[in-house]
Short mmCIF file of C-alpha atoms in Angstrom, two decimals:
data_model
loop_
_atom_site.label_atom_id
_atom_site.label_comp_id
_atom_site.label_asym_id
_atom_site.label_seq_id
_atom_site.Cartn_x
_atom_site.Cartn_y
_atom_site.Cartn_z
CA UNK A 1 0.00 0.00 0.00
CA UNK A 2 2.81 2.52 1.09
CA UNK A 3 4.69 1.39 -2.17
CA UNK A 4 1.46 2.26 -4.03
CA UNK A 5 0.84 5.44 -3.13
CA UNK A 6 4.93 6.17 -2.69
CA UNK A 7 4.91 5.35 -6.93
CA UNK A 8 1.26 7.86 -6.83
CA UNK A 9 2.89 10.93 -5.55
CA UNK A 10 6.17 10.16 -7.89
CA UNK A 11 3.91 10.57 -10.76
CA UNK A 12 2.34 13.51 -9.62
CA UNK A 13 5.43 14.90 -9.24
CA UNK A 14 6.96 13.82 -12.81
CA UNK A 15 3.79 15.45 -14.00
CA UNK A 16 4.10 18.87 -12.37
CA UNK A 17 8.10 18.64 -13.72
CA UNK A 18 6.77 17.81 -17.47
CA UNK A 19 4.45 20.58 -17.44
CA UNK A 20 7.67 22.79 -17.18
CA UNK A 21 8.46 23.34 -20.61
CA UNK A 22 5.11 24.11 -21.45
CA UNK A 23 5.67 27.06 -18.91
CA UNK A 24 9.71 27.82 -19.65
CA UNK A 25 9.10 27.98 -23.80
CA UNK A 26 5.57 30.22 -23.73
CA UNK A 27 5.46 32.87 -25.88
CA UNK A 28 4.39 35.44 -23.96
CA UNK A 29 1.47 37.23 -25.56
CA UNK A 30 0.42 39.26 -22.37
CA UNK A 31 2.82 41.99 -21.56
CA UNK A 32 2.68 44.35 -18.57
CA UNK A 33 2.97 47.83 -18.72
CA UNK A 34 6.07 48.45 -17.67
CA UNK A 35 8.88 46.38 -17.24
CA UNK A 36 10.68 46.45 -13.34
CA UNK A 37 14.52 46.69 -11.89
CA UNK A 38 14.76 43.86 -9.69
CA UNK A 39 17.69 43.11 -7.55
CA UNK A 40 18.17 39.31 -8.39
CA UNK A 41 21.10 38.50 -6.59
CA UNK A 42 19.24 39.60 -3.02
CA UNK A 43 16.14 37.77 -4.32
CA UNK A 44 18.39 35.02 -5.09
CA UNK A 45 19.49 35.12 -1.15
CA UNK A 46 16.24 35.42 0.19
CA UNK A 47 15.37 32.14 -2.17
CA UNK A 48 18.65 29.95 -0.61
CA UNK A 49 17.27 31.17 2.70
CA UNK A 50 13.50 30.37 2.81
CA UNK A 51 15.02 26.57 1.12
CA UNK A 52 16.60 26.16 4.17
CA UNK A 53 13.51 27.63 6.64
CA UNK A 54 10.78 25.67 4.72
CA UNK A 55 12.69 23.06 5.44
CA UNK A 56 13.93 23.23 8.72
CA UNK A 57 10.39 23.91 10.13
CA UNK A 58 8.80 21.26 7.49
CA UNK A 59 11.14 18.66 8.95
CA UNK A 60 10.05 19.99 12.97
CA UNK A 61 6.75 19.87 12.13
CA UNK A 62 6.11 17.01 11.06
CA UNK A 63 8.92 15.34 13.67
CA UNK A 64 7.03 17.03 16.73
CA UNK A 65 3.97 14.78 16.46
CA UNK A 66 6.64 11.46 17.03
CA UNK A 67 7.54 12.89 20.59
CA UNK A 68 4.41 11.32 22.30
CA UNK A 69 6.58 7.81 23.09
CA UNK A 70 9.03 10.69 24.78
CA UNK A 71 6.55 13.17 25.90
CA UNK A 72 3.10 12.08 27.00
CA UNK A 73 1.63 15.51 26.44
CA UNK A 74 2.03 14.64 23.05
CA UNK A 75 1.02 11.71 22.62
CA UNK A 76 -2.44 10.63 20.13
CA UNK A 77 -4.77 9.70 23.23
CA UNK A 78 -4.36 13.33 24.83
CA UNK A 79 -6.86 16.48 24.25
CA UNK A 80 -3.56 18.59 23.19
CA UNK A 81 -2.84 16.26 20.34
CA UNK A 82 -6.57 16.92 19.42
CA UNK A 83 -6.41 20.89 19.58
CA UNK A 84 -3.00 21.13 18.00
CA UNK A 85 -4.17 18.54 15.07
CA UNK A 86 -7.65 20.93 15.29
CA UNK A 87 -5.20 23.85 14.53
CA UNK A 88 -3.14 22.33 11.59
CA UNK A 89 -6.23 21.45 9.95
CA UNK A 90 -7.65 24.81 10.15
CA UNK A 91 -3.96 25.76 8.35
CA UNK A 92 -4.38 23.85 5.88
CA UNK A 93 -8.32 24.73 5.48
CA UNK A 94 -7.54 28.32 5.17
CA UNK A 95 -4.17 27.55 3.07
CA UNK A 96 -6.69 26.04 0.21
CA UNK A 97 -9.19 28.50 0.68
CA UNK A 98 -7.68 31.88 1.05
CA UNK A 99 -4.32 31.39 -0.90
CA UNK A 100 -4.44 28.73 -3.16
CA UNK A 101 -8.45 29.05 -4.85
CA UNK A 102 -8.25 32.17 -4.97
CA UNK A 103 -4.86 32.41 -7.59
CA UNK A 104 -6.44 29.29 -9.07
CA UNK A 105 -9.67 32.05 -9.96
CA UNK A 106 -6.84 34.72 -10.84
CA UNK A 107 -4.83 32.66 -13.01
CA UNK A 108 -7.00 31.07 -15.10
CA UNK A 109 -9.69 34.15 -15.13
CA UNK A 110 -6.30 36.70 -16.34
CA UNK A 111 -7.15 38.80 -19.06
CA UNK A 112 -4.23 37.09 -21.07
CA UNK A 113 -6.40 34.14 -22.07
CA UNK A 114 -7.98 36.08 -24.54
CA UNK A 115 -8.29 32.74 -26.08
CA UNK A 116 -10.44 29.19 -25.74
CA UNK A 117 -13.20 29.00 -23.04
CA UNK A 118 -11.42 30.26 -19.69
CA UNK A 119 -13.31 33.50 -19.55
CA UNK A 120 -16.83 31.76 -20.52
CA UNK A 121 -16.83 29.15 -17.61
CA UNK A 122 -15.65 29.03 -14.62
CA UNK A 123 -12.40 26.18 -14.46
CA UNK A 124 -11.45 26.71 -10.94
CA UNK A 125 -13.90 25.90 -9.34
CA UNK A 126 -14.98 22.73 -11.80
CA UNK A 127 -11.33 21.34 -11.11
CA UNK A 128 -11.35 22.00 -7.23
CA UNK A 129 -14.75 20.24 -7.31
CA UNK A 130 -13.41 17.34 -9.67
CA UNK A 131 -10.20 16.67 -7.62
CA UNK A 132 -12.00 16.63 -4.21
CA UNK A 133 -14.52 14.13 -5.62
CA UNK A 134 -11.58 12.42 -7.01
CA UNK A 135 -9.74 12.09 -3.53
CA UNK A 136 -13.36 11.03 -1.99
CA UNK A 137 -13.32 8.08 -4.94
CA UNK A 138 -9.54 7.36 -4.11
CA UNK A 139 -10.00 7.46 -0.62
CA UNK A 140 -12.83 5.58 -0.07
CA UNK A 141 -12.14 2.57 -2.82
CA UNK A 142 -8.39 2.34 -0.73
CA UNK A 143 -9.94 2.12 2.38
CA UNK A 144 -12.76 -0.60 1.12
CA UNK A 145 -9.93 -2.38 -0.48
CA UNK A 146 -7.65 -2.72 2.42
CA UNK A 147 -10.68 -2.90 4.88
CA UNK A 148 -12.04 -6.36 3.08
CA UNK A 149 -8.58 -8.06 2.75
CA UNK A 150 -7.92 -7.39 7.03
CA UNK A 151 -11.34 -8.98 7.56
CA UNK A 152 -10.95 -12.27 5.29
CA UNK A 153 -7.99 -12.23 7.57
CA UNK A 154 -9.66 -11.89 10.66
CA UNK A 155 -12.67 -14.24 9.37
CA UNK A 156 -10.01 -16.92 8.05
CA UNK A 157 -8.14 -16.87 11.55
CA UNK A 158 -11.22 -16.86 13.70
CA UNK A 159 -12.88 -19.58 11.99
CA UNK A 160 -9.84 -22.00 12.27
CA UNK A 161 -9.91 -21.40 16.17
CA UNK A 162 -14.19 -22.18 16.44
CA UNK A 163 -12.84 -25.67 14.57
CA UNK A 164 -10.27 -26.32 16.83
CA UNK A 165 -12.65 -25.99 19.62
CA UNK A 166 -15.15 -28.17 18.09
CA UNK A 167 -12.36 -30.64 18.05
CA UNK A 168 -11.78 -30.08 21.10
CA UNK A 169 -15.39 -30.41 22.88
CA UNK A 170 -15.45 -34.14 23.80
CA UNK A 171 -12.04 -33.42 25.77
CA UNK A 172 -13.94 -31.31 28.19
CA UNK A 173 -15.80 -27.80 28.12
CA UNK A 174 -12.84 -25.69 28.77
CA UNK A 175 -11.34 -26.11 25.45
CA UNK A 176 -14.96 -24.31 24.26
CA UNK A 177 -14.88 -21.77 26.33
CA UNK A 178 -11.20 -20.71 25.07
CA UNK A 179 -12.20 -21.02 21.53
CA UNK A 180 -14.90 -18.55 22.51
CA UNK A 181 -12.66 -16.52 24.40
CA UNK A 182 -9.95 -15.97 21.32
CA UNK A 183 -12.57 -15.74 19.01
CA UNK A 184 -14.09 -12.46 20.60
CA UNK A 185 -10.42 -10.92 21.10
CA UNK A 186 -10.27 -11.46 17.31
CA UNK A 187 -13.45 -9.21 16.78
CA UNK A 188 -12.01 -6.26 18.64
CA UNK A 189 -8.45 -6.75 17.04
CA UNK A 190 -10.62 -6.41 13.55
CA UNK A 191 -12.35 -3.02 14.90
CA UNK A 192 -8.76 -1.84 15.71
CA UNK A 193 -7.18 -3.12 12.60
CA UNK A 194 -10.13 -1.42 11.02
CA UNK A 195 -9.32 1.92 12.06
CA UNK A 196 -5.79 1.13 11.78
CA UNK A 197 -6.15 1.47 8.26
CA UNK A 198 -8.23 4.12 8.14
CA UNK A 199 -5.76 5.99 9.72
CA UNK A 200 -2.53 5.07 7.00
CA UNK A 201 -4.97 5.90 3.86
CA UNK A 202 -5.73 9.03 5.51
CA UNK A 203 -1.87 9.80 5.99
CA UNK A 204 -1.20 8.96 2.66
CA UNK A 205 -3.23 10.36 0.85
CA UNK A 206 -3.38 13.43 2.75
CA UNK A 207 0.84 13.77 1.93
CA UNK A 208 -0.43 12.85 -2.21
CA UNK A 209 -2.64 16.44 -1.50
CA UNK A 210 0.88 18.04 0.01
CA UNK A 211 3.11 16.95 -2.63
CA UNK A 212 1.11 18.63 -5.94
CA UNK A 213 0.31 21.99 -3.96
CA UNK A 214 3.97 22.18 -2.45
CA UNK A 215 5.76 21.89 -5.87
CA UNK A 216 3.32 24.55 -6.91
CA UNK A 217 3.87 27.26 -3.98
CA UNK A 218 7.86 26.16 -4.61
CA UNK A 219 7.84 27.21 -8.35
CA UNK A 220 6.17 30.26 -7.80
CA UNK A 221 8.40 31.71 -4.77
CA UNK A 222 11.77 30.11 -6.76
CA UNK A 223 10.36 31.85 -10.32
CA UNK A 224 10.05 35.49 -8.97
CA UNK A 225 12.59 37.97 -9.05
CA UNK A 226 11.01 40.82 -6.16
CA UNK A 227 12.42 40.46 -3.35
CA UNK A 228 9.82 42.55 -1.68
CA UNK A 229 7.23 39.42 -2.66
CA UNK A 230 9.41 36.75 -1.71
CA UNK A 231 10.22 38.14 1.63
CA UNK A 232 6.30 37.86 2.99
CA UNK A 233 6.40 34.88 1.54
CA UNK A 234 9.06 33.14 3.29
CA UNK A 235 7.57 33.90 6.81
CA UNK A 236 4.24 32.73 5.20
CA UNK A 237 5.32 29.12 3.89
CA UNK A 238 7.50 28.37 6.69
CA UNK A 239 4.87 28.76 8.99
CA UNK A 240 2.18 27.22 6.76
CA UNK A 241 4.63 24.25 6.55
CA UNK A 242 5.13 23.71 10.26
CA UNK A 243 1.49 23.70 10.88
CA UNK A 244 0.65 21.13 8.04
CA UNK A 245 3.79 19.25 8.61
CA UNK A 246 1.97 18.82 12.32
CA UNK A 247 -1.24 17.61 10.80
CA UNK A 248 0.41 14.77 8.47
CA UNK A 249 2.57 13.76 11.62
CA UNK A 250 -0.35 13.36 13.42
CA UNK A 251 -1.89 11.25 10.84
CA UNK A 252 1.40 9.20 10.57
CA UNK A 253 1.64 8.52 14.40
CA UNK A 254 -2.24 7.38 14.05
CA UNK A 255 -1.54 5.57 11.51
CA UNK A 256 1.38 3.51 13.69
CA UNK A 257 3.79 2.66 10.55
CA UNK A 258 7.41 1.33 10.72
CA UNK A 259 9.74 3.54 11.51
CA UNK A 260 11.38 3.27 7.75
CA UNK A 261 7.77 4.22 6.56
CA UNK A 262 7.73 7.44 8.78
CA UNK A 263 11.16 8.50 8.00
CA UNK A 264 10.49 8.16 4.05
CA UNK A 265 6.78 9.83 4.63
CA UNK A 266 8.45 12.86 6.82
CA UNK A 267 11.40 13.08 4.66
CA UNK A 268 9.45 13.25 1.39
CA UNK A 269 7.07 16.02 2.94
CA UNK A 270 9.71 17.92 3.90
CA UNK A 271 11.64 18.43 0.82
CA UNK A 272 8.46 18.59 -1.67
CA UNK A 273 8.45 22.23 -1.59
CA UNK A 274 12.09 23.05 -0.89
CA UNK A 275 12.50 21.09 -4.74
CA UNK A 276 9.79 23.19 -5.88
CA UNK A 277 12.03 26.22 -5.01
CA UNK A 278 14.82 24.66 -6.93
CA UNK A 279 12.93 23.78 -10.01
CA UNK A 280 12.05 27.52 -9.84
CA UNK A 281 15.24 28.94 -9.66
CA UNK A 282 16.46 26.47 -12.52
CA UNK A 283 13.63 28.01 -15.13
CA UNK A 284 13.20 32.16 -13.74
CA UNK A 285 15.73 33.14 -16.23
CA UNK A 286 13.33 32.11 -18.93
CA UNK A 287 10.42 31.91 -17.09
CA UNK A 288 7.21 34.50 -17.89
CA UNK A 289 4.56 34.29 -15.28
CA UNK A 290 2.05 36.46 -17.65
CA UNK A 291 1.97 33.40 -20.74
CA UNK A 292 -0.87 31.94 -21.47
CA UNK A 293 0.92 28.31 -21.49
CA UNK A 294 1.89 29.19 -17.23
CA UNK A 295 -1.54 30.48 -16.43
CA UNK A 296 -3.49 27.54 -17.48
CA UNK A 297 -1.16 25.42 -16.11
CA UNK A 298 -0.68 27.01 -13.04
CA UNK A 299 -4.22 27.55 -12.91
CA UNK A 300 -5.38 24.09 -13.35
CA UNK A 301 -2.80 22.21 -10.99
CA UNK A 302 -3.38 25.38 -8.10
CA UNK A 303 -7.06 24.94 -8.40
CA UNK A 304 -6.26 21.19 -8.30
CA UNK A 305 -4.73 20.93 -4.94
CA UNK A 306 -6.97 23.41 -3.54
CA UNK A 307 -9.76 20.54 -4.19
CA UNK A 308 -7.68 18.32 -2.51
CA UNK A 309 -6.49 20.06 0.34
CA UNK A 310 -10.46 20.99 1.34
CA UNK A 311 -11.73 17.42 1.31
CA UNK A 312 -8.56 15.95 3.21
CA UNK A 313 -8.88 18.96 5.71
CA UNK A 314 -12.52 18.98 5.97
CA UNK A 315 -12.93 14.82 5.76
CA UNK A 316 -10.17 13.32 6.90
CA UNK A 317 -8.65 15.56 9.59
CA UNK A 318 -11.48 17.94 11.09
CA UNK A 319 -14.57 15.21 10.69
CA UNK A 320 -12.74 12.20 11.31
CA UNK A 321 -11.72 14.14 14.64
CA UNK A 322 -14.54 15.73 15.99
CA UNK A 323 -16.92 12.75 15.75
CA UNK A 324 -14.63 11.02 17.30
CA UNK A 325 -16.45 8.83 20.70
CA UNK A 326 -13.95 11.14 23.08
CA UNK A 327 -14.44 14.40 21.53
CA UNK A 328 -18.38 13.50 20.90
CA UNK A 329 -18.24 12.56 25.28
CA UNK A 330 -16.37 16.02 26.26
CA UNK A 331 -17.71 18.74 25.88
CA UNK A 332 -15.08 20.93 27.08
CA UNK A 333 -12.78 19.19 24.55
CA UNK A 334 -15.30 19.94 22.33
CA UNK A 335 -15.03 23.57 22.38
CA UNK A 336 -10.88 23.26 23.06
CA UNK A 337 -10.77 22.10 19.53
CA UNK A 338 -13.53 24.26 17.87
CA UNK A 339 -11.37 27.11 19.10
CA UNK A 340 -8.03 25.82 18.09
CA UNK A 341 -9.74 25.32 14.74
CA UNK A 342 -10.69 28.73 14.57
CA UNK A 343 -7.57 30.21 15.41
CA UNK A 344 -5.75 28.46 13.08
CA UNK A 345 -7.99 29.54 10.16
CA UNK A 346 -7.60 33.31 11.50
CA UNK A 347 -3.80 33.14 11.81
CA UNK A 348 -3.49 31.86 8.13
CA UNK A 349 -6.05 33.88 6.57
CA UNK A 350 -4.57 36.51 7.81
CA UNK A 351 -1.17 36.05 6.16
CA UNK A 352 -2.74 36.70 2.83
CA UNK A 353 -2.60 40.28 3.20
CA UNK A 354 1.34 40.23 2.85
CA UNK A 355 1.60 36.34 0.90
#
């Protein structure tokens, strides 16, 4: 499963990278008035610099979650973990609503396209709405899939232990009653195993989500040239990254993988968006934000993982969460959470005045 998904996010990546030349070679039909001084080499700084903040704090992030075997505060059982998960998911909520849908709308609405249907219907949205339903189909058919194969498991093993003690009966009753007993601790290891699952699709493909948005945001910040843009924007990512590094390391301590499966899963996170910084640097000599060939692009995979991003924040972190038996029982937790939710959805939102 973690191979499948691993070879997923590769090809979402590869994808993103092919669209490049599409962007790089665009003739650029769509000049702006007046053509800026920019002073690349302290842009070019600022660049090296937010590589190495985006990924400090995306590597902290999504480490801090791991510190509940140290640190019981931290741990997945405790109301913390809940308001601090409560407040990454509101990060990311407000990430794909206030940043990323709304230069989705920009891009592909730009006066540029003078050309094809972009100003006669509205693309953004239609693709946000496609790739949500698209995670929902993905999401659901992976957890089905995975869900059936643990039970015939559990089924299989539970049903060689009720014919052992039938072989067993005319030896004496107590052989029954064991049978009995190890079938029932079967039934709740299912229910576990069950949401044990649950918990490693959600992980996964919440990280799938990460990985197309992240190149993205990386391109963009590597591809400019102001260093009065990039320099809001480092402050903005790295804490954006932190946050939602915090959400998918809560979902990968839920989900209770290997420790070579976390390390990959935390690693790849973590330098998703620093390569999309890279890739950006790499093409801004050639690179001409205002071509029709960038905006659709741009348009299409930003409005993309803006889809994404709302159904994993709204599904899989925030619902999964807050009908959850202990949060449904506490009502103080309850409104710990709703809070923490809040805030988090303030804080980010409110980073889109200078990012």
């Amino acid at each position: 499963m973690a191979a499948n998904l691993k070879l997923a996010a590769l090809c979402l990546l590869l994808l993103v990278v092919s669209s490049l030349p599409l962007i790089v070679h665009a003739e650029c039909e769509c000049e702006q008035a007046g053509e800026e001084e920019h002073d690349k080499a302290g842009a070019l700084k600022l660049k090296i610099i937010a590589i190495f903040c985006i990924l400090v704090a995306s590597a902290a992030g999504c480490g801090i979650p791991s510190l509940g075997r140290r640190f019981p505060a931290l741990s997945p059982d405790t109301d913390l973990f809940f308001a601090v998960k409560a407040f990454a998911a509101g990060v990311i909520l407000a990430t794909s609503f206030v940043h990323i849908l709304p230069e989705a709308f920009e891009r592909l609405g730009s006066p540029c396209l003078v050309d094809g249907p972009w100003q006669k219907f509205p693309f953004a949205g239609f693709v946000a709405m496609l790739a949500a339903i698209a995670t929902l189909v993905v999401d659901t058919i992976a957890t089905g899939y995975f869900q059936r194969a643990h039970a015939k498991k559990v089924s299989a093993a539970a049903g060689y232990l009720e014919a052992s003690g039938a072989d067993h009966t005319q030896g004496g009753h107590f052989h029954g009653v064991s049978a009995a007993i190890a079938s029932s601790s079967f039934a709740g290891e299912s229910d576990d195993g069950e949401q044990l699952i649950r918990h490693r699709v959600i992980s996964q493909v919440l990280e799938l989500g990460i990985v197309v948005h992240s190149v993205i945001i990386g391109m963009s910040l590597g591809a400019s040239e102001d260093a009065s843009t990039i320099k809001p924007l480092v402050a903005a990512l790295t804490f954006h990254q932190f946050f939602e590094g915090i959400g998918l390391g809560g979902c990968i301590v839920q989900a209770q993988f290997r420790l070579k499966s976390v390390l990959m899963m935390s690693f790849f996170f973590s330098l998703t968006l620093p390569l999309g910084v890279v890739i950006g640097i790499v093409i801004s000599s050639t690179y001409d934000e205002n071509s029709p060939s960038a905006l659709i692009v741009e348009g299409l995979l930003s409005a993309a993982a803006a889809g994404i991003l709302n159904y994993m924040a709204l599904v899989d972190l925030l619902a999964e969460d807050f009908m959850n038996p202990r949060v449904q029982n506490n009502g103080r937790l309850q409104v710990i959470i709703n809070i923490s939710l809040l805030a988090g959805t303030a804080l980010m939102s409110m980073l889109a005045v200078w990012a």
